[in-house]
Amino acid sequence: MKRKTKLIHGGLPTDPHTGAVNVPIYQVSTYEQEEIGVHKGYEYSRTGNPTRFALEELIKELEEGKRGFAFGSGMAAIHAVFSLFNAGDHILLTDDVYGGTYRIVSKVLSRIGIESTFVDTTDLEAISKAIRPNTKALYVETPTNPLLKVTDIRAVSELVKKNNLLLIVDNTFATPYWQTPITLGADIVVHSATKYLGGHSDVVAGLAVVNSDELGEQLHFVQNAIGGILGPQDSWLLIRGIKTLGLRMEAIEQNAKAIAAFLEEHPKVSKVYYPGLESHAQHELSKTQADGFGGIISFDVGSDANAVALLKKVKYFTLAESLGAVESLISVPARMTHASIPVERRAELGITEGLVRISVGIEDIEDLIEDLQAAL
Ligand SMILES: *Cc1c(COP(=O)(O)O)cnc(C)c1O
């Protein structure tokens, strides 16, 4: 099945019980047992719910993994995956990882004895040097937020296998429409489905997909034990969102390419970060592992004052955190999404005060460019 068909026919395309062409919202917590332990596959909705299961089957197929899991947020999915590890284990992570991931690792996992080191995962030697005897996993986000750094998934997966580590990839920015990390050697993929998969800024959700039955058993144990599951209504909304993922990602791609080219030529913009630009350091690498570059563009307007002035003037770019929806959004990472990262660390990472991030939507490209032109 090709990508676009899979978005529509993947998972459980119809309700196996009624033939309804969409799996309904099974708003139910418990299920009748004919005898003790004899049931139709469902006992209690924390453990399994038919609507959630349809979504879990769908994301499993889209990511080409063995088993999928749906959680109440991206962070709940990431927390569940980190809960596969034990006190005393060490995890390596991409240095400019999502702020919430940085926070859970440095402020929550650290309390329960899980150690971590942040490395530049575009540098294989730096990863090798950071591996310790107790290192258990490499957690990669690619492309990253907000600087759109791209890690070579194939190369890190070889390194990880040699050292017996698990490779976990946050695939939120690329989505399985453009990039399937498991086919490139990853063991686990995580998503903030709040972003492109949902696609309409109307649901907070997280997904995880694993590449083996063994990891599937382990993660299901954690999902059921901790209980940070996605409810049936939100599962249904996500399935609905995913049906148009292809259409949206194609439209976003066209708009983003045009905006990146426009910004790169603009005299008030000193630097543009977008993997689709030839000037991007990992443009060629990006083409070898993803079929599209996505809709996030960051650019530097020189100062906090310039960034704030720009935000105030734009009409079609809504000032908001989050990304990946049909409407274009704009933010200043240093003040918003990355405010929880200490100032010195932000400077090290290159997240300057004049850095503006946009999440390109599906509006008419002429309106979007005119808007940016006028605001700049
Ligand atoms: C938003 C985001 C998360 C966290 O997801 P939530 O759904 O907000 O909990 C994790 N990773 C990336 C790359 C994100 O953009």
Short mmCIF file of C-alpha atoms in Angstrom, two decimals, residues 19-322:
data_model
loop_
_atom_site.label_atom_id
_atom_site.label_comp_id
_atom_site.label_asym_id
_atom_site.label_seq_id
_atom_site.Cartn_x
_atom_site.Cartn_y
_atom_site.Cartn_z
CA GLY A 19 -19.36 -2.01 9.34
CA ALA A 20 -19.46 1.73 10.07
CA VAL A 21 -16.94 3.28 7.67
CA ASN A 22 -15.23 5.06 10.54
CA VAL A 23 -14.39 3.33 13.79
CA PRO A 24 -16.82 4.99 16.25
CA ILE A 25 -15.97 6.68 19.52
CA TYR A 26 -16.23 3.80 22.00
CA GLN A 27 -16.99 5.96 25.02
CA VAL A 28 -16.77 3.08 27.46
CA SER A 29 -14.61 2.12 30.42
CA THR A 30 -15.38 -1.57 30.89
CA TYR A 31 -16.59 -4.60 28.89
CA GLU A 32 -18.83 -7.55 29.68
CA GLN A 33 -17.06 -10.85 30.26
CA GLU A 34 -19.01 -14.00 29.29
CA GLU A 35 -17.17 -15.88 31.99
CA ILE A 36 -14.27 -14.81 34.16
CA GLY A 37 -11.46 -13.96 31.77
CA VAL A 38 -13.52 -14.79 28.64
CA HIS A 39 -14.16 -11.66 26.58
CA LYS A 40 -13.94 -10.20 23.09
CA GLY A 41 -10.45 -8.76 23.54
CA TYR A 42 -11.31 -5.84 25.80
CA GLU A 43 -11.56 -5.81 29.60
CA TYR A 44 -10.96 -2.25 30.75
CA SER A 45 -10.22 0.86 28.68
CA ARG A 46 -6.91 1.77 30.31
CA THR A 47 -5.62 -1.56 29.06
CA GLY A 48 -7.33 -1.34 25.67
CA ASN A 49 -10.14 0.58 23.94
CA PRO A 50 -11.37 -0.13 20.39
CA THR A 51 -11.13 3.49 19.19
CA ARG A 52 -7.65 3.87 20.65
CA PHE A 53 -6.70 0.50 19.19
CA ALA A 54 -7.75 1.64 15.70
CA LEU A 55 -5.43 4.64 16.06
CA GLU A 56 -2.62 2.48 17.46
CA GLU A 57 -2.92 0.11 14.51
CA LEU A 58 -2.89 3.04 12.11
CA ILE A 59 0.26 4.68 13.49
CA LYS A 60 1.95 1.27 13.67
CA GLU A 61 1.35 0.81 9.94
CA LEU A 62 2.33 4.36 9.03
CA GLU A 63 5.63 4.06 10.89
CA GLU A 64 6.17 0.50 9.64
CA GLY A 65 6.64 -0.83 13.18
CA LYS A 66 5.34 -3.82 15.14
CA ARG A 67 3.06 -2.13 17.64
CA GLY A 68 1.66 1.35 18.26
CA PHE A 69 0.57 3.13 21.44
CA ALA A 70 -1.48 6.26 22.06
CA PHE A 71 -1.00 8.57 25.05
CA GLY A 72 -2.60 11.67 26.51
CA SER A 73 0.21 13.93 25.20
CA GLY A 74 3.55 13.79 23.45
CA MET A 75 5.24 14.13 26.84
CA ALA A 76 3.20 11.20 28.22
CA ALA A 77 4.42 9.08 25.26
CA ILE A 78 8.03 10.18 25.86
CA HIS A 79 7.69 9.55 29.59
CA ALA A 80 6.35 6.04 28.93
CA VAL A 81 9.29 5.28 26.64
CA PHE A 82 11.77 6.56 29.24
CA SER A 83 10.02 4.34 31.78
CA LEU A 84 11.51 1.35 29.96
CA PHE A 85 14.79 2.26 31.69
CA ASN A 86 16.04 1.72 35.24
CA ALA A 87 17.80 3.76 37.91
CA GLY A 88 21.50 3.79 37.05
CA ASP A 89 20.91 3.72 33.27
CA HIS A 90 22.33 6.48 31.12
CA ILE A 91 20.63 8.01 28.06
CA LEU A 92 22.19 10.18 25.35
CA LEU A 93 20.03 12.86 23.73
CA THR A 94 20.20 15.37 20.89
CA ASP A 95 21.41 18.66 22.40
CA ASP A 96 18.69 20.94 21.01
CA VAL A 97 15.90 18.56 21.87
CA TYR A 98 12.32 19.83 22.49
CA GLY A 99 12.21 21.91 25.69
CA GLY A 100 9.75 19.58 27.40
CA THR A 101 12.01 16.60 26.72
CA TYR A 102 14.96 18.51 28.16
CA ARG A 103 12.84 19.30 31.22
CA ILE A 104 11.60 15.75 31.87
CA VAL A 105 15.10 14.35 31.47
CA SER A 106 16.91 16.96 33.56
CA LYS A 107 14.24 17.54 36.22
CA VAL A 108 12.21 14.32 36.49
CA LEU A 109 14.27 11.34 35.31
CA SER A 110 17.29 12.71 37.19
CA ARG A 111 15.28 12.39 40.42
CA ILE A 112 14.75 8.68 39.87
CA GLY A 113 18.40 8.02 39.04
CA ILE A 114 18.30 7.94 35.24
CA GLU A 115 21.39 9.76 33.99
CA SER A 116 21.61 11.71 30.76
CA THR A 117 24.03 13.56 28.51
CA PHE A 118 23.10 15.97 25.71
CA VAL A 119 25.27 15.67 22.60
CA ASP A 120 25.35 17.07 19.12
CA THR A 121 23.90 14.03 17.34
CA THR A 122 24.99 15.38 13.95
CA ASP A 123 28.53 14.53 15.15
CA LEU A 124 29.08 10.74 15.29
CA GLU A 125 32.38 11.11 17.09
CA ALA A 126 30.78 13.19 19.82
CA ILE A 127 28.16 10.45 20.29
CA SER A 128 30.82 7.72 20.47
CA LYS A 129 32.79 9.67 23.05
CA ALA A 130 29.71 10.18 25.23
CA ILE A 131 28.81 6.47 25.40
CA ARG A 132 29.43 5.00 28.88
CA PRO A 133 29.25 1.41 30.14
CA ASN A 134 25.73 2.12 31.51
CA THR A 135 24.42 3.90 28.39
CA LYS A 136 21.21 2.26 27.23
CA ALA A 137 19.77 4.48 24.54
CA LEU A 138 20.29 7.31 22.09
CA TYR A 139 17.32 9.67 21.80
CA VAL A 140 17.35 11.69 18.60
CA GLU A 141 15.06 14.45 17.44
CA THR A 142 15.37 15.17 13.73
CA PRO A 143 14.83 17.73 12.36
CA THR A 144 15.16 19.65 15.62
CA ASN A 145 13.27 22.52 17.08
CA PRO A 146 13.89 25.41 16.41
CA LEU A 147 17.18 25.17 14.46
CA LEU A 148 16.15 22.31 12.15
CA LYS A 149 19.34 20.33 12.65
CA VAL A 150 19.24 16.98 10.88
CA THR A 151 20.76 13.79 12.31
CA ASP A 152 21.77 10.95 9.99
CA ILE A 153 19.39 8.24 11.24
CA ARG A 154 21.08 5.41 9.29
CA ALA A 155 24.53 6.34 10.57
CA VAL A 156 23.50 6.70 14.22
CA SER A 157 21.54 3.45 14.02
CA GLU A 158 24.72 1.60 12.99
CA LEU A 159 26.64 3.19 15.84
CA VAL A 160 23.87 2.39 18.29
CA LYS A 161 23.68 -1.28 17.20
CA LYS A 162 27.44 -1.74 17.63
CA ASN A 163 27.07 -0.52 21.19
CA ASN A 164 23.86 -2.39 22.02
CA LEU A 165 21.80 0.73 22.62
CA LEU A 166 18.22 1.46 21.67
CA LEU A 167 17.65 4.18 19.10
CA ILE A 168 14.62 6.36 19.87
CA VAL A 169 13.57 8.99 17.33
CA ASP A 170 11.17 11.88 17.90
CA ASN A 171 9.55 12.07 14.45
CA THR A 172 7.16 14.92 15.23
CA PHE A 173 8.61 17.41 12.73
CA ALA A 174 8.94 15.10 9.72
CA THR A 175 5.85 12.90 10.32
CA PRO A 176 5.62 9.38 8.86
CA TYR A 177 4.40 10.97 5.64
CA TRP A 178 7.96 12.17 4.94
CA GLN A 179 10.19 10.05 7.15
CA THR A 180 9.93 6.56 8.70
CA PRO A 181 12.83 6.17 11.16
CA ILE A 182 12.14 2.47 11.83
CA THR A 183 12.93 1.67 8.19
CA LEU A 184 16.24 3.52 8.73
CA GLY A 185 17.16 1.49 11.83
CA ALA A 186 15.34 3.10 14.77
CA ASP A 187 13.86 0.89 17.51
CA ILE A 188 11.23 3.29 18.82
CA VAL A 189 9.52 6.32 17.27
CA VAL A 190 7.70 8.91 19.37
CA HIS A 191 5.37 11.71 18.32
CA SER A 192 3.68 14.72 19.65
CA ALA A 193 0.52 13.95 17.68
CA THR A 194 -0.68 17.36 18.88
CA LYS A 195 1.23 18.78 15.93
CA TYR A 196 1.01 17.57 12.29
CA LEU A 197 -0.77 14.26 12.91
CA GLY A 198 -3.75 15.98 14.55
CA GLY A 199 -3.11 18.96 12.31
CA HIS A 200 -5.90 21.29 13.41
CA SER A 201 -4.80 22.63 16.82
CA ASP A 202 -7.68 20.83 18.47
CA VAL A 203 -6.17 17.85 20.28
CA VAL A 204 -3.22 17.12 22.60
CA ALA A 205 -1.92 13.58 22.08
CA GLY A 206 1.19 11.44 21.89
CA LEU A 207 2.08 8.27 20.00
CA ALA A 208 4.85 5.71 20.17
CA VAL A 209 5.71 2.86 17.80
CA VAL A 210 8.18 0.05 18.47
CA ASN A 211 9.96 -2.25 16.03
CA SER A 212 9.75 -5.54 17.96
CA ASP A 213 7.18 -7.65 19.77
CA GLU A 214 9.40 -7.66 22.84
CA LEU A 215 9.49 -3.86 23.05
CA GLY A 216 5.76 -3.95 22.32
CA GLU A 217 5.13 -6.11 25.39
CA GLN A 218 7.32 -3.87 27.52
CA LEU A 219 5.73 -0.63 26.37
CA HIS A 220 2.21 -2.02 26.73
CA PHE A 221 3.10 -3.00 30.27
CA VAL A 222 4.23 0.59 30.96
CA GLN A 223 1.21 2.14 29.21
CA ASN A 224 -1.17 0.04 31.28
CA ALA A 225 0.83 0.39 34.52
CA ILE A 226 1.29 4.18 34.40
CA GLY A 227 -2.00 4.83 32.60
CA GLY A 228 -1.28 7.99 30.58
CA ILE A 229 -3.57 6.80 27.78
CA LEU A 230 -5.40 8.79 25.10
CA GLY A 231 -9.18 8.88 25.49
CA PRO A 232 -11.56 7.59 22.78
CA GLN A 233 -12.75 11.04 21.60
CA ASP A 234 -9.22 12.31 21.07
CA SER A 235 -8.23 9.00 19.44
CA TRP A 236 -11.09 9.46 16.98
CA LEU A 237 -10.07 13.07 16.27
CA LEU A 238 -6.53 11.97 15.54
CA ILE A 239 -7.66 9.26 13.12
CA ARG A 240 -9.71 11.91 11.37
CA GLY A 241 -6.75 14.30 11.26
CA ILE A 242 -4.39 11.66 9.91
CA LYS A 243 -6.66 11.00 6.90
CA THR A 244 -5.60 14.38 5.44
CA LEU A 245 -1.98 14.27 6.59
CA GLY A 246 -0.76 13.75 3.01
CA LEU A 247 -2.77 16.63 1.56
CA ARG A 248 -1.70 18.92 4.36
CA MET A 249 1.99 18.00 4.28
CA GLU A 250 2.14 18.51 0.50
CA ALA A 251 0.46 21.92 0.73
CA ILE A 252 2.60 22.97 3.69
CA GLU A 253 5.74 21.86 1.83
CA GLN A 254 4.96 24.08 -1.16
CA ASN A 255 4.22 27.08 1.01
CA ALA A 256 7.28 26.54 3.22
CA LYS A 257 9.67 26.29 0.27
CA ALA A 258 8.36 29.56 -1.15
CA ILE A 259 8.56 31.35 2.22
CA ALA A 260 12.09 30.06 2.95
CA ALA A 261 13.28 31.30 -0.45
CA PHE A 262 11.63 34.68 0.17
CA LEU A 263 13.20 35.05 3.64
CA GLU A 264 16.64 34.06 2.41
CA GLU A 265 16.61 37.00 -0.02
CA HIS A 266 15.27 39.51 2.49
CA PRO A 267 17.81 42.14 3.69
CA LYS A 268 16.37 42.28 7.25
CA VAL A 269 16.87 38.55 7.75
CA SER A 270 20.41 37.50 8.65
CA LYS A 271 19.95 33.74 8.66
CA VAL A 272 17.27 31.24 7.63
CA TYR A 273 17.11 27.70 8.97
CA TYR A 274 15.16 25.33 6.71
CA PRO A 275 16.41 21.90 5.56
CA GLY A 276 14.87 22.48 2.13
CA LEU A 277 17.31 25.32 1.40
CA GLU A 278 20.57 24.44 -0.32
CA SER A 279 22.29 26.69 2.23
CA HIS A 280 21.19 24.36 5.05
CA ALA A 281 24.16 22.37 6.40
CA GLN A 282 22.35 19.03 6.12
CA HIS A 283 20.27 19.67 3.00
CA GLU A 284 21.78 16.73 1.08
CA LEU A 285 21.58 14.39 4.07
CA SER A 286 17.97 15.38 4.63
CA LYS A 287 17.11 14.29 1.07
CA THR A 288 18.57 10.83 1.68
CA GLN A 289 16.30 10.05 4.63
CA ALA A 290 13.16 12.12 4.20
CA ASP A 291 10.96 12.81 1.19
CA GLY A 292 10.01 16.28 2.34
CA PHE A 293 11.43 19.06 4.51
CA GLY A 294 8.38 19.98 6.55
CA GLY A 295 6.82 23.28 7.45
CA ILE A 296 8.97 24.75 10.19
CA ILE A 297 11.25 27.67 9.35
CA SER A 298 13.36 29.65 11.80
CA PHE A 299 15.01 32.92 10.92
CA ASP A 300 17.03 35.58 12.65
CA VAL A 301 15.89 39.19 12.60
CA GLY A 302 18.81 40.44 14.70
CA SER A 303 17.28 41.36 18.06
CA ASP A 304 14.52 40.67 20.52
CA ALA A 305 13.01 44.07 19.67
CA ASN A 306 12.89 43.25 15.95
CA ALA A 307 11.36 39.85 16.67
CA VAL A 308 8.67 41.35 18.90
CA ALA A 309 7.90 44.08 16.34
CA LEU A 310 7.48 41.44 13.64
CA LEU A 311 5.07 39.36 15.74
CA LYS A 312 2.93 42.41 16.39
CA LYS A 313 2.62 43.28 12.71
CA VAL A 314 1.77 39.95 11.08
CA LYS A 315 -1.91 39.28 10.35
CA TYR A 316 -2.03 35.67 9.20
CA PHE A 317 0.64 34.20 11.50
CA THR A 318 -0.99 33.63 14.86
CA LEU A 319 1.22 34.27 17.87
CA ALA A 320 1.14 30.93 19.68
CA GLU A 321 3.20 28.03 20.93
CA SER A 322 2.81 24.70 19.15
#
